[in-house]
Coordinates of C-alpha atoms in Angstrom, one line a residue:
M1 CA 0.0 0.1 0.0
K2 CA 1.2 3.5 -0.8
P3 CA 1.6 6.0 0.6
G4 CA 2.5 5.0 4.1
G5 CA 4.0 1.6 3.4
G6 CA 6.1 -0.5 5.8
H7 CA 3.3 -2.4 7.3
S8 CA 2.5 -6.0 6.7
P9 CA -0.8 -6.2 4.5
D10 CA -1.9 -9.1 6.8
S11 CA -1.9 -6.8 9.8
Q12 CA -3.7 -3.8 8.1
G13 CA -7.0 -5.3 7.3
A14 CA -8.2 -6.2 3.7
T15 CA -11.1 -5.1 1.6
V16 CA -12.7 -6.5 -1.6
V17 CA -14.7 -4.3 -4.0
I18 CA -17.1 -6.3 -6.1
S19 CA -18.9 -4.7 -9.1
S20 CA -21.9 -6.5 -10.7
T21 CA -24.1 -5.6 -13.7
V22 CA -27.5 -6.9 -12.8
R23 CA -30.0 -8.0 -15.5
Q24 CA -33.1 -5.8 -16.0
G25 CA -35.9 -6.8 -13.5
R26 CA -33.6 -8.8 -11.3
D27 CA -32.5 -5.9 -8.9
N28 CA -34.8 -7.1 -6.0
D29 CA -33.5 -10.7 -6.5
Y30 CA -29.9 -9.5 -6.4
E31 CA -30.5 -7.4 -3.4
R32 CA -32.0 -10.3 -1.4
W33 CA -29.2 -12.6 -2.6
Q34 CA -26.6 -9.9 -1.3
E35 CA -28.3 -9.9 2.1
K36 CA -28.1 -13.7 2.2
T37 CA -24.4 -13.5 1.3
T38 CA -23.6 -10.9 3.9
E39 CA -25.3 -13.0 6.6
I40 CA -23.1 -16.0 5.6
A41 CA -19.9 -13.8 5.3
R42 CA -20.7 -12.5 8.9
G43 CA -20.0 -16.0 10.2
F44 CA -16.5 -16.1 8.8
P45 CA -13.4 -15.3 11.0
G46 CA -12.2 -11.7 10.7
F47 CA -15.5 -10.3 9.1
E48 CA -15.6 -6.5 9.9
G49 CA -18.4 -5.1 7.8
T50 CA -20.0 -4.7 4.3
E51 CA -21.6 -1.8 2.4
L52 CA -23.9 -2.2 -0.6
Y53 CA -24.2 0.7 -3.2
P54 CA -26.9 0.5 -5.9
P55 CA -26.4 1.9 -9.4
I56 CA -26.1 5.7 -9.9
A57 CA -28.6 6.9 -12.6
G58 CA -26.8 8.2 -15.5
E59 CA -23.3 7.5 -14.1
Q60 CA -22.9 3.8 -13.2
N61 CA -25.2 0.9 -14.0
S62 CA -23.5 -1.6 -11.7
W63 CA -24.1 -2.5 -8.1
V64 CA -20.9 -2.2 -5.9
V65 CA -20.5 -4.2 -2.7
V66 CA -17.6 -3.7 -0.3
F67 CA -16.6 -6.4 2.1
R68 CA -14.0 -5.7 4.9
F69 CA -12.0 -8.3 6.8
S70 CA -9.3 -8.1 9.5
S71 CA -6.5 -9.6 7.2
I72 CA -5.9 -10.6 3.7
R73 CA -5.6 -14.2 4.8
Q74 CA -9.1 -14.1 6.4
L75 CA -10.5 -12.3 3.4
T76 CA -9.0 -15.0 0.9
A77 CA -10.4 -17.7 3.1
W78 CA -14.0 -16.2 2.5
L79 CA -13.5 -15.6 -1.2
D80 CA -12.1 -19.1 -1.8
S81 CA -14.7 -20.9 0.4
E82 CA -17.0 -23.5 -1.0
V83 CA -20.1 -21.7 0.4
R84 CA -19.2 -18.6 -1.6
R85 CA -18.6 -20.6 -4.7
K86 CA -22.2 -22.0 -4.3
L87 CA -23.5 -18.4 -3.8
L88 CA -21.7 -17.3 -7.0
D89 CA -23.4 -20.2 -8.9
E90 CA -26.8 -19.0 -7.5
V91 CA -26.2 -15.3 -8.5
R92 CA -24.9 -16.0 -12.0
P93 CA -28.3 -16.0 -13.7
M94 CA -29.1 -12.5 -12.3
L95 CA -25.9 -11.0 -13.9
E96 CA -25.3 -9.6 -17.4
E97 CA -21.7 -10.7 -17.1
P98 CA -19.4 -12.1 -14.4
A99 CA -18.8 -9.7 -11.5
S100 CA -15.4 -7.9 -11.4
Q101 CA -13.6 -7.6 -8.1
E102 CA -10.5 -5.8 -6.7
V103 CA -8.9 -6.9 -3.5
L104 CA -7.2 -4.3 -1.4
A105 CA -4.7 -5.3 1.3
G106 CA -4.5 -2.6 4.0
G107 CA -5.9 0.9 3.6
T108 CA -7.8 3.3 5.8
A109 CA -11.6 3.2 6.0
V110 CA -12.9 6.7 5.3
R111 CA -16.8 7.2 5.1
E112 CA -16.8 11.0 5.0
A113 CA -16.0 11.1 1.3
V114 CA -17.0 10.0 -2.2
T115 CA -14.5 7.4 -3.3
A116 CA -13.6 6.3 -6.8
V117 CA -12.2 2.8 -7.0
I118 CA -9.9 2.8 -10.1
S119 CA -8.2 -0.5 -11.2
H120 CA -5.5 -0.6 -13.8
N121 CA -4.3 -3.6 -15.9
V122 CA -0.5 -2.5 -16.0
R123 CA 1.7 -3.7 -18.8
P124 CA 4.2 -6.2 -17.8
G125 CA 7.6 -4.6 -17.1
R126 CA 6.1 -1.1 -16.9
E127 CA 5.3 -1.2 -13.2
A128 CA 7.9 1.3 -12.2
D129 CA 6.8 3.7 -14.9
F130 CA 3.2 3.3 -13.8
V131 CA 4.2 4.2 -10.2
R132 CA 5.9 7.4 -11.4
W133 CA 2.9 8.3 -13.6
Q134 CA 0.6 7.7 -10.7
E135 CA 2.6 10.3 -8.6
K136 CA 2.1 12.8 -11.5
V137 CA -1.6 12.1 -11.4
R138 CA -1.8 12.6 -7.6
K139 CA -0.1 15.9 -7.8
A140 CA -2.7 17.0 -10.5
Q141 CA -5.5 15.8 -8.3
E142 CA -4.4 17.8 -5.4
R143 CA -4.9 21.0 -7.2
F144 CA -8.7 20.2 -7.6
A145 CA -11.3 21.4 -5.1
G146 CA -12.4 18.8 -2.5
F147 CA -9.3 16.5 -2.9
M148 CA -9.0 14.4 0.3
G149 CA -6.4 11.8 -0.5
T150 CA -5.5 8.8 -2.6
E151 CA -4.2 5.3 -1.9
E152 CA -2.4 3.0 -4.2
F153 CA -2.6 -0.8 -3.8
E154 CA -0.3 -3.1 -5.6
P155 CA -1.5 -6.6 -6.9
V156 CA -1.8 -9.3 -4.3
S157 CA -0.1 -12.5 -5.5
G158 CA -2.6 -15.2 -6.3
V159 CA -5.6 -13.0 -5.3
Q160 CA -5.6 -9.7 -7.3
D161 CA -3.5 -9.1 -10.4
R162 CA -4.7 -5.4 -11.0
W163 CA -3.3 -2.3 -9.5
V164 CA -6.0 -0.4 -7.7
V165 CA -6.2 3.3 -6.6
L166 CA -8.8 4.7 -4.2
L167 CA -9.4 8.3 -4.9
R168 CA -11.4 10.5 -2.4
Y169 CA -13.1 13.8 -2.8
D170 CA -15.5 15.6 -0.4
T171 CA -18.5 15.6 -2.8
R172 CA -19.5 13.8 -6.0
E173 CA -19.4 17.1 -7.8
H174 CA -15.8 17.7 -6.9
L175 CA -14.8 14.1 -7.9
D176 CA -16.7 14.5 -11.2
E177 CA -14.9 17.8 -11.9
W178 CA -11.5 15.9 -11.7
L179 CA -12.8 12.8 -13.6
G180 CA -14.0 15.0 -16.5
S181 CA -11.1 17.4 -16.5
D182 CA -8.8 18.2 -19.4
S183 CA -5.8 17.6 -17.0
R184 CA -6.9 14.0 -16.4
A185 CA -7.6 13.4 -20.1
R186 CA -4.0 14.3 -20.9
L187 CA -2.6 12.1 -18.1
L188 CA -4.7 9.2 -19.3
E189 CA -3.3 9.5 -22.8
E190 CA 0.2 9.5 -21.4
G191 CA -0.6 6.6 -19.1
R192 CA -1.7 4.3 -21.9
D193 CA 2.0 3.5 -22.5
Y194 CA 2.0 1.9 -18.9
F195 CA -1.4 0.2 -18.6
V196 CA -3.7 -1.8 -21.0
D197 CA -7.0 -0.6 -19.6
Y198 CA -8.7 0.8 -16.5
D199 CA -12.0 0.8 -14.8
V200 CA -13.7 3.4 -12.5
R201 CA -16.5 2.8 -9.9
K202 CA -17.9 5.4 -7.5
V203 CA -18.8 4.5 -3.9
Q204 CA -20.9 7.0 -2.0
S205 CA -23.4 7.0 0.9
A206 CA -26.2 9.5 0.8
F207 CA -26.2 10.4 4.5
S208 CA -22.8 9.0 5.5
G209 CA -22.1 11.7 8.1
W210 CA -25.1 10.7 10.2
F211 CA -24.5 6.9 10.1
Q212 CA -21.1 5.9 11.5
F213 CA -20.7 2.6 13.3
G214 CA -17.5 1.6 14.9
R215 CA -15.2 -1.1 13.4
E216 CA -15.4 -3.1 16.5
A217 CA -19.2 -3.6 15.9
G218 CA -18.4 -5.0 12.5
D219 CA -20.8 -2.7 10.8
G220 CA -20.8 -0.3 7.7
A221 CA -23.1 2.4 6.5
P222 CA -26.8 1.2 6.4
P223 CA -28.5 0.7 3.0
S224 CA -29.7 4.0 1.5
W225 CA -33.4 3.2 2.0
K226 CA -32.9 2.6 5.8
Q227 CA -31.0 5.9 6.0
A228 CA -33.7 7.8 4.3
M229 CA -36.5 6.3 6.5
T230 CA -34.5 7.0 9.6
V231 CA -33.7 10.6 8.7
L232 CA -37.3 11.2 8.0
L233 CA -38.2 9.8 11.3
V234 CA -36.4 12.5 13.1
L235 CA -36.6 15.3 10.6
Y236 CA -40.4 15.6 10.7
P237 CA -40.8 16.0 14.5
T238 CA -37.7 18.3 14.6
V239 CA -39.2 20.6 12.0
M240 CA -42.6 20.5 13.6
I241 CA -41.3 21.3 17.1
L242 CA -39.1 24.1 15.8
S243 CA -42.1 25.5 13.8
L244 CA -44.1 25.6 17.1
T245 CA -41.2 27.3 19.1
A246 CA -38.3 28.9 17.5
V247 CA -40.0 29.8 14.2
R248 CA -42.9 31.5 16.1
G249 CA -40.3 33.4 18.1
F250 CA -38.6 34.6 15.0
T251 CA -42.0 35.7 13.7
M252 CA -42.8 37.6 16.8
A253 CA -39.4 39.3 16.7
H254 CA -40.3 40.5 13.2
L255 CA -37.2 38.9 11.6
P256 CA -37.2 38.9 7.7
G257 CA -38.5 35.6 6.3
Y258 CA -35.2 34.8 4.6
L259 CA -33.3 35.2 7.9
A260 CA -35.9 33.3 9.9
M261 CA -35.6 30.5 7.4
F262 CA -31.8 30.4 7.7
L263 CA -31.9 30.4 11.5
S264 CA -34.5 27.6 11.5
N265 CA -32.3 25.5 9.1
V266 CA -29.3 26.0 11.4
L267 CA -31.3 24.8 14.4
S268 CA -32.6 21.8 12.5
V269 CA -29.3 20.6 11.3
T270 CA -27.8 21.1 14.7
V271 CA -30.5 19.1 16.4
L272 CA -30.3 16.3 13.8
T273 CA -26.5 16.0 13.8
W274 CA -25.7 16.2 17.6
L275 CA -29.0 15.0 19.3
A276 CA -31.6 13.3 17.1
M277 CA -29.4 11.2 14.9
P278 CA -27.1 9.9 17.5
L279 CA -30.2 8.9 19.6
V280 CA -32.0 7.1 16.8
N281 CA -28.7 5.4 15.8
R282 CA -28.6 3.9 19.3
V283 CA -32.3 3.0 19.3
F284 CA -32.3 1.3 15.9
A285 CA -28.7 0.2 15.8
A286 CA -29.5 -3.5 15.4
W287 CA -31.8 -2.7 12.4
L288 CA -29.6 -0.1 10.8
V289 CA -26.7 -2.6 10.5
P290 CA -26.3 -3.8 6.8
G291 CA -27.0 -7.3 5.9
R292 CA -30.0 -7.9 8.3
S293 CA -32.5 -10.7 7.3
A294 CA -35.4 -9.8 5.2
R295 CA -37.8 -10.4 8.1
A296 CA -35.7 -8.2 10.4
N297 CA -35.7 -5.5 7.7
V298 CA -39.5 -5.7 7.3
V299 CA -40.2 -5.5 11.1
G300 CA -37.9 -2.6 11.5
A301 CA -39.6 -0.7 8.7
V302 CA -42.9 -1.4 10.1
V303 CA -41.9 0.0 13.5
I304 CA -40.6 3.1 11.9
V305 CA -43.8 3.5 9.9
L306 CA -45.8 3.2 13.1
C307 CA -43.6 5.9 14.6
Y308 CA -44.6 8.1 11.6
A309 CA -48.2 7.5 12.4
V310 CA -47.8 8.4 16.1
F311 CA -46.0 11.6 15.2
I312 CA -48.7 12.6 12.6
A313 CA -51.4 11.9 15.1
V314 CA -49.8 13.8 17.9
F315 CA -49.1 16.9 15.7
G316 CA -52.5 16.6 14.3
L317 CA -54.0 16.9 17.8
V318 CA -51.7 19.8 18.5
G319 CA -52.8 21.5 15.3
A320 CA -56.4 21.4 16.6
V321 CA -55.4 23.6 19.4
V322 CA -52.5 25.6 17.9
D323 CA -52.7 26.9 14.4
I324 CA -49.7 25.4 12.6
D325 CA -48.9 27.0 9.3

């Protein structure tokens, strides 16, 4: 791993990034299969967590799943296991083509970013040239807004024969600015002397800053639909309570509407980030963890919908007494 080498890959954790193009109409089947796969992987030694990212409309038509293990040895044991081979046979009819995967030995987990996973098929004998070229690329990336860092992973003998680079920017817009830039186009043209081909996949979580679980819990970011349901669960009562309290105070103080709206948003974000979301993360921790069974997912979703109903009923009663605009 570069930069920051000098560590044994087996002591630094290991990650596999798997990209799958699912046949039209089979997305739900694939998602259920992935939940089953995660439950089985959870029982293997060294499993730390997994994250599943659906396709991005207009940008990326593949599903991306990330599995993290404590060591490359433990990750390889999972990848080469008989149970996983059977799972791959099961998913094959759902896919347009065989899934691609990159194994990363070591690395630092960063969720407060949008990450591009870029794999290169380096020409034999041009490895040193590729490394020097990659350093030029990094220096160019640093000049673009939102750059957060890059990590380079060499091939893992017997496991992964492609060079992989993780590139992180603070937002998708900033990442896309670099990916679509003239500077990158010129560097790619130069780099074709050193690699045969390359592949880019983006990994992003819609509400990553509000959903962070410790590595010791073996959990990654929840699926996007759980994040959205949970954010709505706390957003609605937060906005309603602020409307009944702070916003009314702003109105009585005769603040301009645009300023009252700004202050209201500041309060909403503050309450969500430091009070409401940490609380709901603790209450629904077991449900938010990726890879829960289909039954557990349904039960949790029903509970949250019931909470919606309770909030609507409560504020409906309040509205009968207090005029809520």
